[in-house]
Coordinates of C-alpha atoms and ligand atoms in Angstrom, one line a residue:
M30 CA 0.0 0.0 0.0
K31 CA 1.3 3.5 -1.0
V32 CA 0.1 6.4 1.1
L33 CA 0.5 10.1 0.6
G34 CA 1.0 12.1 3.8
I35 CA 0.3 15.8 4.3
E36 CA 1.5 17.8 7.3
T37 CA 0.3 21.4 7.9
S38 CA -0.3 21.6 11.7
C39 CA 2.0 24.5 12.4
D40 CA 4.7 26.2 10.2
E41 CA 6.0 23.4 8.1
T42 CA 4.4 22.2 4.9
G43 CA 5.4 18.6 4.5
I44 CA 4.4 16.1 1.8
A45 CA 5.7 12.5 1.5
I46 CA 4.8 9.1 0.0
Y47 CA 5.3 6.0 2.1
D48 CA 5.5 2.5 0.5
G49 CA 4.3 -0.1 3.1
N50 CA 5.7 -3.0 1.1
S51 CA 9.3 -1.8 1.4
N52 CA 8.7 0.2 4.6
Q53 CA 10.3 3.2 3.0
I54 CA 9.6 6.8 2.2
I55 CA 9.9 6.9 -1.6
S56 CA 9.8 10.7 -1.9
E57 CA 9.3 13.7 0.4
K58 CA 9.3 17.5 0.3
L59 CA 9.3 20.0 3.1
F60 CA 9.1 23.7 3.3
S61 CA 9.7 25.5 6.6
Q62 CA 8.1 28.9 7.1
A63 CA 10.4 29.7 10.0
A64 CA 12.0 32.8 8.4
K65 CA 8.5 34.2 7.8
H66 CA 7.6 34.1 11.5
S67 CA 11.0 35.0 12.9
D68 CA 10.3 38.7 13.1
Y69 CA 7.3 38.0 15.3
G70 CA 9.2 35.7 17.7
G71 CA 6.6 32.9 17.1
V72 CA 4.1 31.4 14.6
V73 CA 1.4 33.8 13.3
P74 CA -1.5 31.4 12.5
E75 CA -3.0 33.5 9.6
L76 CA 0.4 33.9 7.9
A77 CA 1.0 30.2 8.3
S78 CA -2.3 29.2 6.7
R79 CA -1.8 31.5 3.7
D80 CA 1.7 30.1 3.2
H81 CA 0.5 26.5 3.3
V82 CA -2.1 27.3 0.7
K83 CA 0.7 28.7 -1.5
K84 CA 3.1 25.8 -1.0
L85 CA 0.9 22.7 -0.9
I86 CA 0.2 22.2 -4.6
P87 CA 3.8 22.9 -5.8
L88 CA 5.2 20.5 -3.1
L89 CA 2.7 17.9 -4.0
S90 CA 3.6 18.0 -7.7
E91 CA 7.3 17.8 -6.9
T92 CA 6.8 14.9 -4.4
I93 CA 4.8 12.9 -7.0
K94 CA 7.3 13.6 -9.8
E95 CA 10.3 12.6 -7.7
S96 CA 8.6 9.4 -6.5
G97 CA 8.6 8.0 -10.1
I98 CA 5.0 6.7 -9.6
N99 CA 1.8 8.1 -11.0
A100 CA -0.9 9.5 -8.6
D101 CA -3.1 6.6 -9.6
A102 CA -0.7 4.2 -7.9
L103 CA -1.5 5.7 -4.5
D104 CA -3.8 3.7 -2.2
G105 CA -4.7 6.4 0.3
I106 CA -4.1 9.9 1.7
A107 CA -3.4 10.9 5.3
Y108 CA -3.3 14.4 6.7
T109 CA -2.6 15.8 10.2
A110 CA -6.0 16.4 11.8
G111 CA -4.6 17.7 15.1
P112 CA -3.5 18.8 17.5
G113 CA -2.3 22.0 15.9
L114 CA -3.4 25.4 14.7
R115 CA -6.9 25.5 13.3
G116 CA -6.3 27.5 10.1
P117 CA -3.2 25.6 9.1
L118 CA -4.8 22.2 9.9
L119 CA -7.8 23.1 7.6
T120 CA -5.5 23.8 4.6
G121 CA -4.1 20.3 4.7
A122 CA -7.4 18.6 5.5
A123 CA -9.2 20.4 2.6
L124 CA -6.5 19.4 0.1
A125 CA -6.4 15.8 1.3
Q126 CA -10.1 15.4 1.2
A127 CA -10.3 17.0 -2.3
L128 CA -7.6 14.7 -3.6
G129 CA -9.3 11.7 -2.0
L130 CA -12.5 12.5 -3.8
G131 CA -10.9 13.3 -7.1
W132 CA -8.7 10.2 -7.1
G133 CA -11.3 8.0 -5.6
I134 CA -9.1 6.7 -2.7
P135 CA -9.6 6.8 1.0
C136 CA -8.5 9.8 3.1
I137 CA -7.8 9.8 6.8
G138 CA -6.9 12.4 9.4
V139 CA -4.2 11.4 11.8
H140 CA -2.9 12.5 15.2
H141 CA 0.3 14.6 15.0
M142 CA 1.9 13.2 18.2
E143 CA 1.2 9.6 17.1
A144 CA 2.9 10.5 13.9
H145 CA 6.0 11.8 15.8
L146 CA 6.0 8.5 17.7
L147 CA 5.5 6.1 14.7
I148 CA 8.1 7.6 12.5
N149 CA 10.6 5.7 14.6
L150 CA 9.3 2.4 13.1
L151 CA 11.3 3.2 9.9
E152 CA 14.5 2.9 11.8
D153 CA 16.7 -0.2 11.6
P154 CA 16.6 -1.7 14.2
A155 CA 13.1 -0.5 14.9
P156 CA 11.5 -0.5 18.4
S157 CA 8.9 -3.2 19.1
F158 CA 5.8 -2.9 21.3
P159 CA 5.6 -2.4 24.2
F160 CA 7.9 0.6 24.6
L161 CA 8.1 4.0 26.3
T162 CA 8.0 7.3 24.3
L163 CA 9.3 10.7 25.2
L164 CA 7.7 13.3 22.9
I165 CA 9.3 16.7 23.1
S166 CA 8.0 19.3 20.7
G167 CA 6.9 23.0 20.5
G168 CA 3.5 22.2 21.8
H169 CA 4.0 19.0 24.0
C170 CA 6.2 17.3 26.5
L171 CA 4.8 13.8 27.0
I172 CA 5.9 10.4 28.4
I173 CA 3.8 7.7 26.9
R174 CA 3.6 4.0 27.3
A175 CA 2.9 2.5 23.9
D176 CA 1.5 -1.1 24.2
D177 CA 0.5 -1.5 20.5
F178 CA -0.5 0.6 17.5
G179 CA -3.2 3.0 18.8
E180 CA -2.8 1.9 22.4
Y181 CA -1.2 4.7 24.2
K182 CA -1.2 5.6 27.9
V183 CA 0.0 9.1 28.8
L184 CA 2.1 8.6 31.9
G185 CA 3.3 12.2 32.3
Q186 CA 3.1 15.6 30.6
S187 CA 4.0 19.2 31.1
R188 CA 1.8 21.1 33.5
D189 CA 2.7 24.4 31.8
D190 CA 5.1 25.1 29.0
A191 CA 6.2 22.4 26.5
V192 CA 10.0 21.9 26.2
G193 CA 10.2 23.5 22.7
E194 CA 8.2 26.4 23.9
A195 CA 10.7 27.0 26.7
F196 CA 13.5 26.9 24.1
D197 CA 11.6 29.4 22.0
K198 CA 10.9 31.8 24.9
V199 CA 14.5 31.7 26.2
A200 CA 15.7 32.4 22.6
K201 CA 13.3 35.4 22.4
L202 CA 14.7 36.7 25.7
L203 CA 18.2 36.5 24.2
D204 CA 16.9 38.1 21.0
L205 CA 18.0 35.0 18.9
G206 CA 14.9 34.8 16.7
Y207 CA 12.4 31.9 16.0
P208 CA 12.5 28.9 16.1
G209 CA 14.6 29.2 19.3
G210 CA 15.7 25.6 19.7
P211 CA 18.4 25.4 17.0
K212 CA 19.7 28.9 17.9
I213 CA 20.0 28.1 21.6
E214 CA 21.8 24.8 20.7
E215 CA 24.3 26.7 18.5
L216 CA 24.9 29.4 21.1
A217 CA 25.3 26.8 23.8
T218 CA 28.3 25.2 22.0
R219 CA 30.3 28.3 23.1
G220 CA 29.0 28.4 26.7
D221 CA 29.7 26.6 30.0
P222 CA 26.7 24.3 31.0
N223 CA 27.7 24.7 34.6
A224 CA 27.9 28.5 34.7
F225 CA 24.4 28.7 36.2
N226 CA 22.7 26.2 38.5
F227 CA 19.2 26.3 37.1
P228 CA 16.4 24.2 38.6
R229 CA 15.6 20.7 37.3
P230 CA 11.8 21.0 37.9
M231 CA 9.9 18.2 39.5
T232 CA 12.8 15.7 39.3
K233 CA 12.7 15.0 43.0
E234 CA 9.1 13.8 42.8
S235 CA 8.0 10.3 41.9
H236 CA 5.5 11.2 39.2
L237 CA 6.3 11.7 35.5
D238 CA 4.9 15.2 34.9
F239 CA 7.1 18.1 33.9
S240 CA 7.0 21.9 34.5
F241 CA 9.2 24.2 32.5
S242 CA 7.8 27.7 33.3
G243 CA 9.8 28.0 36.5
L244 CA 13.0 27.2 34.7
K245 CA 12.2 29.8 32.1
T246 CA 11.6 32.4 34.8
A247 CA 14.9 31.4 36.5
V248 CA 16.7 32.1 33.2
L249 CA 14.8 35.5 32.9
Y250 CA 16.0 36.6 36.4
A251 CA 19.6 35.5 35.7
F252 CA 19.5 37.5 32.4
R253 CA 18.0 40.6 34.1
S254 CA 20.6 40.5 36.9
E255 CA 23.3 41.4 34.3
K256 CA 23.3 45.0 33.2
N257 CA 25.5 44.6 30.1
P258 CA 25.2 40.9 29.1
S259 CA 28.3 39.9 27.1
D260 CA 28.3 37.3 24.4
T261 CA 30.0 34.9 26.8
F262 CA 27.3 35.6 29.4
K263 CA 24.6 34.8 26.9
A264 CA 26.3 31.6 25.7
D265 CA 26.7 30.5 29.4
L266 CA 23.0 31.2 30.0
A267 CA 22.0 29.2 26.9
A268 CA 24.3 26.3 27.8
S269 CA 23.2 26.1 31.4
F270 CA 19.5 26.3 30.3
Q271 CA 20.0 23.5 27.8
E272 CA 21.9 21.5 30.5
A273 CA 18.9 21.8 32.9
V274 CA 16.5 20.7 30.2
A275 CA 18.7 17.7 29.2
D276 CA 19.1 16.7 32.9
T277 CA 15.4 16.9 33.5
L278 CA 14.5 14.9 30.5
F279 CA 17.1 12.3 31.4
L280 CA 15.9 12.0 35.1
K281 CA 12.2 11.7 34.1
S282 CA 13.0 9.1 31.4
R283 CA 15.1 7.0 33.8
L284 CA 12.2 7.1 36.3
A285 CA 9.7 6.0 33.6
I286 CA 12.0 3.1 32.6
A287 CA 12.3 2.0 36.2
Q288 CA 8.6 2.4 37.0
N289 CA 7.5 0.4 33.9
G290 CA 10.2 -2.2 33.6
L291 CA 10.6 -1.5 29.9
D292 CA 14.0 -1.0 28.3
Q293 CA 13.1 0.7 25.0
L294 CA 12.6 4.4 24.9
V295 CA 11.5 6.0 21.6
I296 CA 12.1 9.8 21.3
G297 CA 10.4 12.2 18.9
G298 CA 9.4 15.8 18.3
G299 CA 11.4 18.9 17.3
V300 CA 13.5 19.1 20.5
A301 CA 14.7 15.5 19.7
S302 CA 16.9 17.0 17.0
N303 CA 19.0 18.7 19.6
K304 CA 22.4 16.8 19.4
Y305 CA 23.4 17.7 23.0
I306 CA 20.1 16.4 24.4
R307 CA 20.4 13.2 22.2
K308 CA 23.9 12.6 23.5
R309 CA 23.0 13.2 27.2
L310 CA 20.0 10.8 26.9
I311 CA 22.0 8.1 25.1
E312 CA 24.9 8.3 27.7
G313 CA 22.7 8.6 30.7
L314 CA 20.4 5.7 29.7
K315 CA 23.1 3.3 28.7
G316 CA 22.0 -0.3 29.0
N317 CA 18.6 0.6 27.5
R318 CA 17.6 0.7 23.9
I319 CA 17.1 4.4 22.8
F320 CA 15.6 5.2 19.4
F321 CA 15.7 8.6 17.7
P322 CA 14.5 9.5 14.2
P323 CA 17.1 11.1 11.9
I324 CA 17.5 14.8 12.7
N325 CA 15.4 15.9 9.7
R326 CA 12.5 13.8 10.8
C327 CA 12.3 15.0 14.4
T328 CA 10.7 18.3 13.4
D329 CA 7.4 18.3 11.6
N330 CA 7.4 16.5 8.2
G331 CA 5.1 14.7 5.8
A332 CA 6.8 11.3 6.2
M333 CA 5.5 10.7 9.7
V334 CA 2.0 11.5 8.6
A335 CA 2.3 9.1 5.6
V336 CA 3.6 6.2 7.9
T337 CA 0.8 6.8 10.4
G338 CA -1.8 7.0 7.7
H339 CA -0.6 3.7 6.3
Y340 CA -1.1 2.0 9.7
R341 CA -4.6 3.6 10.2
L342 CA -5.7 2.9 6.6
S343 CA -4.7 -0.8 6.9
K344 CA -6.9 -0.9 9.9
K345 CA -9.7 0.5 7.8
N346 CA -10.2 3.4 10.1
I347 CA -11.4 5.8 7.4
S348 CA -13.0 9.2 7.8
S349 CA -14.9 11.1 5.1
D350 CA -15.5 14.6 6.4
I351 CA -13.0 17.4 6.6
V352 CA -12.3 16.7 10.2
I353 CA -9.8 18.6 12.3
R354 CA -9.2 18.6 16.0
P355 CA -7.0 21.5 17.2
K356 CA -7.0 20.1 20.7
W357 CA -6.7 16.3 20.9
N358 CA -5.4 14.1 23.7
L359 CA -3.4 11.1 22.5
S360 CA -5.1 8.9 25.1
E361 CA -8.4 9.3 23.2
L362 CA -7.1 7.4 20.2
Ligands
KG4_18 O1 7.8 18.9 16.5 P1 8.0 20.3 16.0 O2 8.6 20.6 14.7 O3 6.6 21.1 16.1 C1 5.6 20.8 17.0 O4 4.9 19.8 16.9 O5 5.6 21.6 17.9 O6 8.8 21.1 17.2 C2 9.1 22.4 17.1 C3 9.9 22.8 18.3 C4 10.2 24.3 18.4 O7 9.8 24.7 19.7 C5 11.7 24.3 18.3 O8 12.3 25.4 18.9 C6 12.1 23.0 18.8 O9 11.1 22.1 18.4 N1 13.4 22.6 18.3 C7 14.5 22.5 19.0 C8 15.6 22.2 18.1 N2 15.1 22.1 16.9 C9 13.7 22.4 17.0 N3 14.7 22.6 20.4 C10 15.9 22.4 20.8 N4 17.0 22.1 20.0 C11 16.9 22.0 18.7 N5 17.9 21.7 17.9
ZN19 ZN1 5.4 18.3 15.8

């Protein structure tokens, strides 16, 4: 079965074709609107929707052309139905449903966070159920127990800011632009991770929830305490913030592994592309099997939607309306 995937939940327009027989993505295209939103320090939903409308059809044509197959060889279409921004979600949903009708093939809306999780199944070796998942993105910070396809139990989540959101806010404070994650990561390479002893929120407690707003505020106070922040001061701040996040994610992941008696941890979402955090998790959790998607498939992309659509369509879970769900808990799947 060959499935076309369409991702438009935020500021990336992603299109990909997944071939279930070979378990491979046969072509994929991605356009990031980051530069468009940079001046505003965050995603402007209306601008994002308009840009998706502009980019969707050209990217679709290129993806089909590069795949070497004709559109009539496709068996189904998947789009991100949520969670995400309402306007951007609608652009992908409308295109997917129109193509489904025109081509006479089934079309299905998938859950964005399930897609961040399932993209790991393309890896070699791939994780096998049951496993734990740490999803760290701009909108979420979740620890999930995945017992099978579609059987997910949320064990912990952020009570306030998501991890990526904290990266974006600290980057805004340091005037680095949007998206903040890659900019903080780059600046942190020149800083001392032990220069500031920032809090590791909720790591002394035995539950698996997170909280990042206090950490963000601690960074804000440290920044304000310096009248003329030098480049070195800013780099130290970025490195110490990143260290506190890495440490928190490591401690909570280790706790989840111990509490559940599972030794596989699957990591996904935009923050998983941070090489420092990847290294810290791999080193800290030695003895367990840790899975990451390749860097370019950590942030939003069409491939993860196509893979998830393939699994859902093979279960004949087909929808026919233009359905989106801007707020959607993974446990409801
Ligand atoms: O998964 P994603 O592309 O979109 C959502 O589903 O939210 O994640 C985007 C988030 C942004 O907050 C961005 O700053 C963060 O991922 N991010 C990073 C890095 N690359 C992207 N955070 C830390 N380090 C990175 N290298
Ligand atoms: Zn995402």
